[in-house]
Amino acid sequence: MTGASILLDTVTKRYPGQGKPAVNGLTLEIPAGKIVMFVGPSGCGKTTTLKMINRLIEPTEGRIVLDGDDVTRIDGDALRRRIGYVIQAGGLFPHMSVAANIALVPKMLGWSKERIAARVDELLELVSLDPERYRDRFPRELSGGQQQRVGVARALAADPPVLLMDEPFGAVDPITRQRLQDELLNIQSELQKTIVCVTHDFDEAVKLGDWIAIFNEGAQLVQYDTPERILAEPANEFVENFIGSGAGLKQLTLTRVDEVEVADAVVARPGDLATEVLSRMDAVGHNHSVIVDARNRPLQWLSRRQLSRLERVGAARDPRLPVVGNRATLNDALDTMLVSSVGAALVTGPRDTFRGVIDVDTVMDAIGRAHRHARTAHAQGRPVGVNTGTLEAVQASGAPGVPAAGLAGPERTRE
Ligand SMILES: Nc1ncnc2c1ncn2[C@@H]1O[C@H](COP(=O)(O)OP(=O)(O)OP(=O)(O)O)[C@@H](O)[C@H]1O
Ligand SMILES: [Mg+2]
């Protein structure tokens, strides 16, 4: 694990001339190596909270603890070298090349030229930008999504244990956004940083977050939990409204096809006699048969009617076959089913081999199970998040849902 745990201990921020504090006595544990998403209405204090972690904004009261070290009073510049920070696309220096932007912190740390150059190329590869093509460009010669990638590379340059991101994907189109999100998840599974990320988009929070902190006005923490549990049991009406309608559908992005049971099918091969396949279908009461090639990869999906017109099964591959891979989400599977005439989809495993059939009923069952699972998972621990009181006081109180052990929490599996 390369990430560091973060503790905001009873932290308050009062801006000069403001009646109410922007953040009021917030205690929040951020477990090492996890992604924590901050969501909440505009002006509720998300950016303020985020910037207090690296002290770009100094807390009025309270402590910031990084991996057990109180960093509230240490030199702010030194602290910020241990914490990567990604802001919206504008965050790159326009007069500096991509390479120079990425090299900023390593340069400050006095790395050698060779080491810096190697690191720049390594990071460009990591964020899927070809170093040859991009290292000497200027930010204005990049698309919004590419600038955002460089921003992430720059934040990772000195290999900090913590990455703070303030609406990093807010300014790009939905397709690019999805790709950047997937990339962040890949980077995270490789590097296991501690990532705190602000977003306006609840779906993004569900997709990326191990934990989601939902704030209201004054950085009041309304719910701090896994996406699963927030969807299954929103703390109150405010959270319900935030989730919006379709919470059931959002469950679909949490579950992958390989986590649900798929149905068997009658399998046939090119050259088989149609009558023989039909009688096997009769025996088990199926209306379709899956035709696979010699390496067990699906070629066709034939109905009784289609088979009854054939003498022998053909070897052609149907290009419109509704197929989903093991790692697809149930949401992806549902999309595929809806456009297939069968109302179901074929599931393939390693090397595209046929695994079974998934249908709408299976997906509906999985949603029901996800709800029940989220409820029973309640007994497990979660990080502490409260608005008033120190970590010790909260733990000592034995308040429900607050683990004495602190940072332990349920693991969310993700590739
Ligand atoms: N420098 C400042 N001086 C005075 N008040 C400020 C300052 N910065 C922020 N505020 C106020 O503090 C509150 C929290 O602001 P903050 O930027 O943390 O909100 P936010 O949740 O990030 O909002 P958004 O989603 O719009 O980015 C707001 O009411 C804001 O007006
Ligand atoms: Mg903000």
Coordinates of C-alpha atoms and ligand atoms in Angstrom, one line a residue:
M1 CA 0.0 0.0 0.0
T2 CA 1.4 3.4 -1.0
G3 CA -1.4 5.6 0.1
A4 CA -1.5 7.5 3.5
S5 CA -4.5 7.8 5.8
I6 CA -5.9 11.2 6.4
L7 CA -7.7 12.5 9.5
L8 CA -9.5 15.8 9.7
D9 CA -9.9 16.2 13.5
T10 CA -12.6 18.7 14.6
V11 CA -11.7 21.0 11.8
T12 CA -13.3 24.4 11.4
K13 CA -12.9 27.1 8.8
R14 CA -14.2 30.6 9.3
Y15 CA -13.6 33.0 6.4
P16 CA -13.1 36.6 7.5
G17 CA -16.3 38.6 7.4
Q18 CA -18.5 35.5 7.1
G19 CA -21.2 34.9 9.7
K20 CA -21.3 31.1 9.6
P21 CA -18.3 28.9 9.4
A22 CA -17.7 27.3 5.9
V23 CA -16.7 24.1 7.7
N24 CA -17.8 23.5 11.3
G25 CA -16.1 21.0 13.6
L26 CA -15.7 18.3 11.0
T27 CA -14.1 15.1 11.9
L28 CA -13.5 12.8 9.0
E29 CA -11.3 9.7 8.5
I30 CA -10.0 8.9 5.1
P31 CA -8.6 5.4 4.9
A32 CA -5.3 4.8 3.2
G33 CA -5.4 3.6 -0.4
K34 CA -9.1 4.3 -0.8
I35 CA -11.0 6.7 -3.0
V36 CA -13.3 9.0 -1.1
M37 CA -15.8 11.1 -3.1
F38 CA -17.1 14.4 -1.7
V39 CA -20.6 15.4 -3.0
G40 CA -23.0 18.1 -2.0
P41 CA -24.7 21.3 -3.2
S42 CA -22.7 24.3 -4.5
G43 CA -21.1 26.4 -1.7
C44 CA -21.5 23.7 0.9
G45 CA -17.7 23.6 1.7
K46 CA -16.3 20.8 -0.4
T47 CA -13.4 22.7 -1.9
T48 CA -12.7 24.3 1.4
T49 CA -12.5 20.9 3.1
L50 CA -10.3 19.5 0.3
K51 CA -7.9 22.4 0.4
M52 CA -7.5 22.2 4.2
I53 CA -6.0 18.7 3.7
N54 CA -3.0 20.2 2.0
R55 CA -3.4 23.5 3.7
L56 CA -3.9 25.6 0.6
I57 CA -6.5 26.9 3.0
E58 CA -5.5 27.1 6.7
P59 CA -8.0 25.7 9.1
T60 CA -9.2 28.1 11.8
E61 CA -9.3 25.3 14.3
G62 CA -8.6 21.6 14.5
R63 CA -5.9 19.3 13.3
I64 CA -4.9 17.6 10.1
V65 CA -3.2 14.2 10.6
L66 CA -1.4 12.4 7.8
D67 CA -0.5 8.8 8.4
G68 CA -0.6 9.5 12.2
D69 CA 1.6 12.6 11.9
D70 CA 0.0 16.0 12.9
V71 CA 0.8 18.1 9.9
T72 CA -1.3 21.1 11.0
R73 CA 1.8 23.2 11.8
I74 CA 4.5 21.9 9.5
D75 CA 5.7 24.0 6.5
G76 CA 2.8 24.2 4.0
D77 CA 5.0 23.9 0.9
A78 CA 6.7 20.8 2.3
L79 CA 3.3 19.3 3.0
R80 CA 2.1 20.0 -0.5
R81 CA 5.0 18.1 -2.0
R82 CA 3.6 15.0 -0.3
I83 CA 0.1 15.6 -1.7
G84 CA -0.8 15.8 -5.4
Y85 CA -3.4 18.3 -6.4
V86 CA -5.5 18.2 -9.5
I87 CA -7.7 21.1 -10.5
Q88 CA -9.8 21.8 -13.5
A89 CA -8.3 22.0 -17.0
G90 CA -7.0 25.5 -16.4
G91 CA -4.5 24.2 -13.8
L92 CA -1.7 23.8 -16.3
F93 CA 0.8 26.6 -16.8
P94 CA 0.1 27.8 -20.4
H95 CA 3.7 29.1 -21.1
M96 CA 5.2 25.8 -20.0
S97 CA 5.4 22.6 -22.1
V98 CA 3.7 19.4 -21.0
A99 CA 7.0 18.0 -19.8
A100 CA 7.8 21.2 -17.9
N101 CA 4.4 21.2 -16.3
I102 CA 4.8 17.6 -15.1
A103 CA 8.4 18.2 -13.9
L104 CA 7.4 21.1 -11.5
V105 CA 7.6 19.3 -8.2
P106 CA 10.5 16.9 -9.1
K107 CA 12.4 20.0 -10.1
M108 CA 11.6 21.7 -6.7
L109 CA 12.8 18.5 -5.0
G110 CA 16.1 18.8 -6.9
W111 CA 15.9 15.6 -9.0
S112 CA 18.5 15.2 -11.8
K113 CA 17.6 16.0 -15.4
E114 CA 17.8 12.4 -16.4
R115 CA 15.6 11.2 -13.6
I116 CA 13.0 13.9 -14.3
A117 CA 12.9 13.1 -18.1
A118 CA 12.4 9.4 -17.3
R119 CA 9.6 10.2 -14.8
V120 CA 7.8 12.5 -17.3
D121 CA 7.8 9.8 -20.0
E122 CA 6.7 7.2 -17.5
L123 CA 3.8 9.3 -16.3
L124 CA 2.7 10.2 -19.8
E125 CA 2.5 6.5 -20.6
L126 CA 0.5 6.0 -17.4
V127 CA -2.2 8.5 -18.5
S128 CA -2.2 7.1 -22.0
L129 CA -0.4 9.9 -23.8
D130 CA 2.4 9.0 -26.2
P131 CA 5.5 10.8 -24.8
E132 CA 7.0 11.3 -28.2
R133 CA 4.0 13.2 -29.4
Y134 CA 3.0 15.1 -26.4
R135 CA 5.9 15.9 -24.1
D136 CA 7.0 19.1 -26.0
R137 CA 3.5 20.5 -26.7
F138 CA 2.0 23.4 -24.9
P139 CA -1.4 23.1 -23.0
R140 CA -3.3 25.1 -25.7
E141 CA -2.2 22.4 -28.2
L142 CA -4.1 19.7 -26.2
S143 CA -7.8 18.8 -26.0
G144 CA -9.6 19.4 -22.6
G145 CA -9.4 15.7 -21.8
Q146 CA -5.7 15.6 -22.7
Q147 CA -5.0 18.6 -20.5
Q148 CA -6.8 16.9 -17.7
R149 CA -4.6 13.8 -18.1
V150 CA -1.5 16.0 -17.9
G151 CA -2.9 17.5 -14.8
V152 CA -3.2 14.0 -13.2
A153 CA 0.3 13.1 -14.4
R154 CA 1.7 16.3 -12.8
A155 CA -0.1 15.6 -9.5
L156 CA 1.5 12.1 -9.5
A157 CA 5.0 13.3 -10.5
A158 CA 6.8 13.0 -7.1
D159 CA 4.8 9.8 -6.2
P160 CA 2.8 11.4 -3.4
P161 CA 0.8 9.1 -1.2
V162 CA -2.3 11.4 -1.4
L163 CA -4.1 12.8 -4.4
L164 CA -6.6 15.6 -4.1
M165 CA -8.9 16.2 -7.1
D166 CA -11.4 19.1 -7.3
E167 CA -14.0 18.2 -10.0
P168 CA -11.3 16.9 -12.2
F169 CA -13.6 15.7 -15.0
G170 CA -16.1 18.5 -14.9
A171 CA -15.1 20.3 -18.0
V172 CA -14.9 17.4 -20.5
D173 CA -17.6 15.8 -22.7
P174 CA -19.4 12.6 -21.3
I175 CA -17.5 10.1 -23.4
T176 CA -14.0 11.5 -22.5
R177 CA -15.2 11.8 -18.9
Q178 CA -16.1 8.1 -18.9
R179 CA -12.7 7.2 -20.3
L180 CA -10.8 9.4 -17.8
Q181 CA -12.8 7.8 -15.0
D182 CA -11.9 4.3 -16.2
E183 CA -8.3 5.5 -16.4
L184 CA -8.3 6.8 -12.9
L185 CA -9.6 3.4 -11.7
N186 CA -6.8 1.6 -13.6
I187 CA -4.2 4.0 -12.2
Q188 CA -5.6 3.5 -8.7
S189 CA -5.6 -0.3 -8.9
E190 CA -1.9 0.0 -9.9
L191 CA -0.7 2.6 -7.5
Q192 CA -3.2 2.4 -4.5
K193 CA -3.0 6.1 -3.6
T194 CA -5.3 7.7 -1.2
I195 CA -7.6 9.8 -3.4
V196 CA -10.0 12.5 -2.3
C197 CA -12.2 13.7 -5.2
V198 CA -14.9 16.4 -5.3
T199 CA -17.7 15.9 -7.8
H200 CA -21.1 17.3 -8.6
D201 CA -22.1 14.1 -10.3
F202 CA -23.5 11.4 -8.0
D203 CA -23.1 8.7 -10.7
E204 CA -19.4 9.6 -10.8
A205 CA -19.3 9.2 -7.0
V206 CA -20.9 5.8 -7.2
K207 CA -18.6 4.6 -10.0
L208 CA -15.3 5.8 -8.5
G209 CA -15.8 5.9 -4.7
D210 CA -14.9 3.3 -2.1
W211 CA -16.6 5.8 0.2
I212 CA -18.9 8.7 -0.5
A213 CA -19.2 11.7 1.9
I214 CA -22.4 13.6 1.3
F215 CA -22.3 17.2 2.6
N216 CA -24.9 19.9 3.2
E217 CA -24.5 23.6 3.8
G218 CA -21.6 24.4 6.2
A219 CA -19.9 21.1 5.3
Q220 CA -22.4 19.3 7.4
L221 CA -21.8 15.6 6.9
V222 CA -25.2 14.0 6.1
Q223 CA -24.0 10.5 5.2
Y224 CA -20.5 8.9 4.9
D225 CA -20.7 5.3 3.7
T226 CA -20.1 2.9 0.8
P227 CA -22.0 3.6 -2.4
E228 CA -23.8 0.3 -1.9
R229 CA -25.2 1.3 1.5
I230 CA -26.0 4.9 0.5
L231 CA -28.1 3.6 -2.4
A232 CA -29.8 0.9 -0.3
E233 CA -30.4 3.1 2.8
P234 CA -30.2 6.8 2.2
A235 CA -29.9 8.5 5.6
N236 CA -32.7 11.0 5.0
E237 CA -34.7 12.8 2.4
F238 CA -31.8 15.1 1.5
V239 CA -29.7 12.1 0.5
E240 CA -32.7 10.6 -1.4
N241 CA -33.0 13.8 -3.4
F242 CA -29.3 13.8 -4.1
I243 CA -29.4 10.3 -5.4
G244 CA -32.3 11.2 -7.5
S245 CA -34.7 8.7 -9.0
G246 CA -33.4 5.4 -10.3
A247 CA -31.4 4.4 -7.3
G248 CA -32.3 0.9 -8.2
L249 CA -30.8 1.4 -11.6
K250 CA -27.6 2.8 -10.0
Q251 CA -27.2 -0.5 -8.2
L252 CA -26.6 -1.9 -11.7
T253 CA -23.3 -0.1 -12.0
L254 CA -22.1 -1.6 -8.8
T255 CA -22.5 -5.3 -9.9
R256 CA -20.5 -7.0 -12.6
V257 CA -21.7 -9.8 -14.7
D258 CA -19.3 -12.3 -13.2
E259 CA -20.9 -11.8 -9.8
V260 CA -24.3 -13.2 -10.9
E261 CA -25.3 -16.7 -11.9
V262 CA -25.8 -17.3 -15.6
A263 CA -28.2 -19.8 -17.1
D264 CA -27.2 -22.9 -19.1
A265 CA -28.0 -23.1 -22.8
V266 CA -28.3 -25.8 -25.4
V267 CA -24.9 -25.6 -27.2
A268 CA -24.4 -26.8 -30.7
R269 CA -21.6 -26.7 -33.3
P270 CA -21.4 -25.9 -37.0
G271 CA -22.3 -29.0 -38.9
D272 CA -24.7 -30.5 -36.3
L273 CA -28.0 -31.7 -37.6
A274 CA -30.8 -29.2 -37.0
T275 CA -33.3 -31.9 -36.0
E276 CA -30.8 -33.3 -33.4
V277 CA -30.3 -29.8 -31.9
L278 CA -34.1 -29.3 -31.8
S279 CA -34.7 -32.5 -30.0
R280 CA -32.1 -31.6 -27.4
M281 CA -33.9 -28.3 -27.0
D282 CA -37.2 -30.1 -26.5
A283 CA -35.7 -32.3 -23.8
V284 CA -34.9 -29.3 -21.6
G285 CA -37.7 -27.0 -22.8
H286 CA -35.4 -24.3 -24.3
N287 CA -36.4 -22.1 -27.3
H288 CA -32.9 -21.1 -28.3
S289 CA -29.6 -22.8 -29.0
V290 CA -26.1 -21.2 -28.9
I291 CA -23.8 -22.2 -31.7
V292 CA -20.1 -22.1 -30.7
D293 CA -16.9 -22.6 -32.7
A294 CA -14.1 -25.1 -32.0
R295 CA -12.7 -22.8 -29.3
N296 CA -16.0 -22.5 -27.6
R297 CA -16.6 -18.9 -28.8
P298 CA -20.3 -18.0 -29.6
L299 CA -21.1 -17.7 -33.3
Q300 CA -24.9 -17.6 -33.5
W301 CA -27.9 -17.8 -31.3
L302 CA -30.7 -19.6 -33.1
S303 CA -34.5 -19.8 -32.3
R304 CA -36.6 -23.0 -33.0
R305 CA -38.0 -21.3 -36.1
Q306 CA -34.5 -20.5 -37.5
L307 CA -33.3 -24.0 -36.8
S308 CA -36.4 -25.6 -38.3
R309 CA -35.5 -24.0 -41.6
L310 CA -32.0 -25.5 -41.6
E311 CA -30.7 -29.0 -42.3
R312 CA -27.4 -28.4 -40.6
V313 CA -26.0 -25.6 -38.4
G314 CA -23.9 -23.1 -40.3
A315 CA -20.4 -21.8 -39.3
A316 CA -21.0 -18.0 -40.0
R317 CA -20.6 -15.6 -37.2
D318 CA -23.6 -13.3 -36.5
P319 CA -22.1 -9.8 -36.2
R320 CA -25.0 -8.6 -34.2
L321 CA -24.8 -11.3 -31.5
P322 CA -25.7 -9.7 -28.1
V323 CA -22.6 -10.6 -26.1
V324 CA -21.3 -9.2 -22.9
G325 CA -17.9 -9.9 -21.2
N326 CA -17.6 -11.2 -17.6
R327 CA -16.3 -7.8 -16.4
A328 CA -19.2 -5.8 -17.9
T329 CA -21.6 -4.1 -15.4
L330 CA -25.2 -5.3 -15.1
N331 CA -26.0 -1.9 -16.6
D332 CA -24.0 -2.7 -19.7
A333 CA -25.7 -6.1 -19.8
L334 CA -29.1 -4.6 -19.6
D335 CA -28.3 -2.2 -22.5
T336 CA -27.2 -5.1 -24.6
M337 CA -30.3 -7.1 -23.8
L338 CA -32.6 -4.2 -24.6
V339 CA -31.4 -4.1 -28.2
S340 CA -31.4 -7.9 -28.7
S341 CA -34.6 -9.5 -30.0
V342 CA -34.2 -12.2 -27.4
G343 CA -34.4 -10.0 -24.3
A344 CA -31.2 -11.7 -23.0
A345 CA -27.5 -11.7 -23.7
L346 CA -24.7 -14.2 -24.0
V347 CA -22.0 -14.0 -21.4
T348 CA -18.4 -14.7 -22.4
G349 CA -15.4 -15.4 -20.1
P350 CA -11.7 -15.6 -20.6
R351 CA -10.6 -15.5 -24.3
D352 CA -14.2 -14.9 -25.3
T353 CA -15.4 -18.4 -24.5
F354 CA -19.1 -18.9 -23.9
R355 CA -20.2 -19.0 -20.2
G356 CA -24.0 -18.8 -20.3
V357 CA -27.0 -16.6 -20.7
I358 CA -28.0 -13.6 -18.7
D359 CA -31.6 -12.4 -18.9
V360 CA -33.7 -9.5 -17.4
D361 CA -34.9 -11.7 -14.5
T362 CA -31.4 -12.4 -13.4
V363 CA -30.6 -8.7 -13.4
M364 CA -33.7 -8.0 -11.4
D365 CA -32.8 -10.7 -8.8
A366 CA -29.3 -9.3 -8.6
I367 CA -30.7 -5.8 -7.7
G368 CA -32.9 -7.3 -5.0
R369 CA -29.9 -9.2 -3.6
A370 CA -27.7 -6.1 -3.7
H371 CA -30.3 -4.3 -1.6
R372 CA -30.4 -7.1 1.0
H373 CA -26.6 -7.5 1.0
A374 CA -26.2 -3.8 1.6
R375 CA -28.5 -4.1 4.6
T376 CA -26.7 -7.1 6.2
A377 CA -23.3 -5.4 5.6
H378 CA -24.4 -2.8 8.0
A379 CA -22.8 -4.5 11.0
Q380 CA -19.3 -4.0 9.4
G381 CA -17.2 -1.0 10.3
R382 CA -16.8 2.2 8.4
P383 CA -14.5 5.3 8.8
V384 CA -15.6 7.9 11.3
G385 CA -17.3 11.1 10.0
V386 CA -19.0 13.5 12.3
N387 CA -19.5 17.2 12.6
T388 CA -18.7 17.8 16.2
G389 CA -16.4 15.8 18.5
T390 CA -12.9 14.3 18.2
L391 CA -12.2 10.9 16.8
E392 CA -11.4 9.5 20.3
A393 CA -14.6 11.0 21.8
V394 CA -16.7 9.5 19.0
Q395 CA -15.1 6.1 19.3
A396 CA -15.4 6.1 23.1
S397 CA -19.1 6.9 22.9
G398 CA -19.7 3.7 21.0
A399 CA -22.1 5.5 18.8
P400 CA -23.9 3.1 16.4
G401 CA -22.0 2.5 13.1
V402 CA -18.8 3.9 14.5
P403 CA -16.1 1.3 14.6
A404 CA -13.8 1.3 17.6
A405 CA -11.0 0.0 15.3
G406 CA -11.2 3.2 13.2
L407 CA -10.1 2.7 9.7
A408 CA -11.3 -0.8 9.0
G409 CA -14.1 -1.0 6.5
P410 CA -15.7 -3.4 4.0
E411 CA -13.6 -3.9 0.9
R412 CA -15.1 -3.1 -2.4
T413 CA -13.8 -5.3 -5.1
R414 CA -13.0 -3.7 -8.4
E415 CA -10.5 -4.4 -11.2
Ligands
LIG1 N1 -12.1 33.1 0.2 C1 -13.3 33.1 0.7 N2 -13.8 34.1 1.4 C2 -15.0 34.1 1.9 N3 -15.9 33.1 1.8 C3 -15.5 32.1 1.0 C4 -14.2 32.0 0.4 N4 -14.1 30.8 -0.2 C5 -15.3 30.2 -0.1 N5 -16.1 30.9 0.7 C6 -17.5 30.6 1.1 O1 -17.4 29.3 1.8 C7 -18.5 28.5 1.5 C8 -17.9 27.2 1.0 O2 -17.2 27.4 -0.3 P1 -16.6 26.2 -1.1 O3 -15.8 26.8 -2.2 O4 -15.8 25.3 -0.1 O5 -17.9 25.4 -1.6 P2 -18.0 24.2 -2.6 O6 -18.8 23.2 -1.9 O7 -16.7 23.8 -3.1 O8 -18.9 24.8 -3.8 P3 -18.9 24.5 -5.4 O9 -19.6 23.1 -5.5 O10 -19.7 25.6 -5.9 O11 -17.5 24.4 -5.9 C9 -19.3 29.2 0.4 O12 -20.4 29.8 1.1 C10 -18.4 30.3 -0.1 O13 -19.1 31.4 -0.5
MG2 MG -15.8 23.8 -5.1

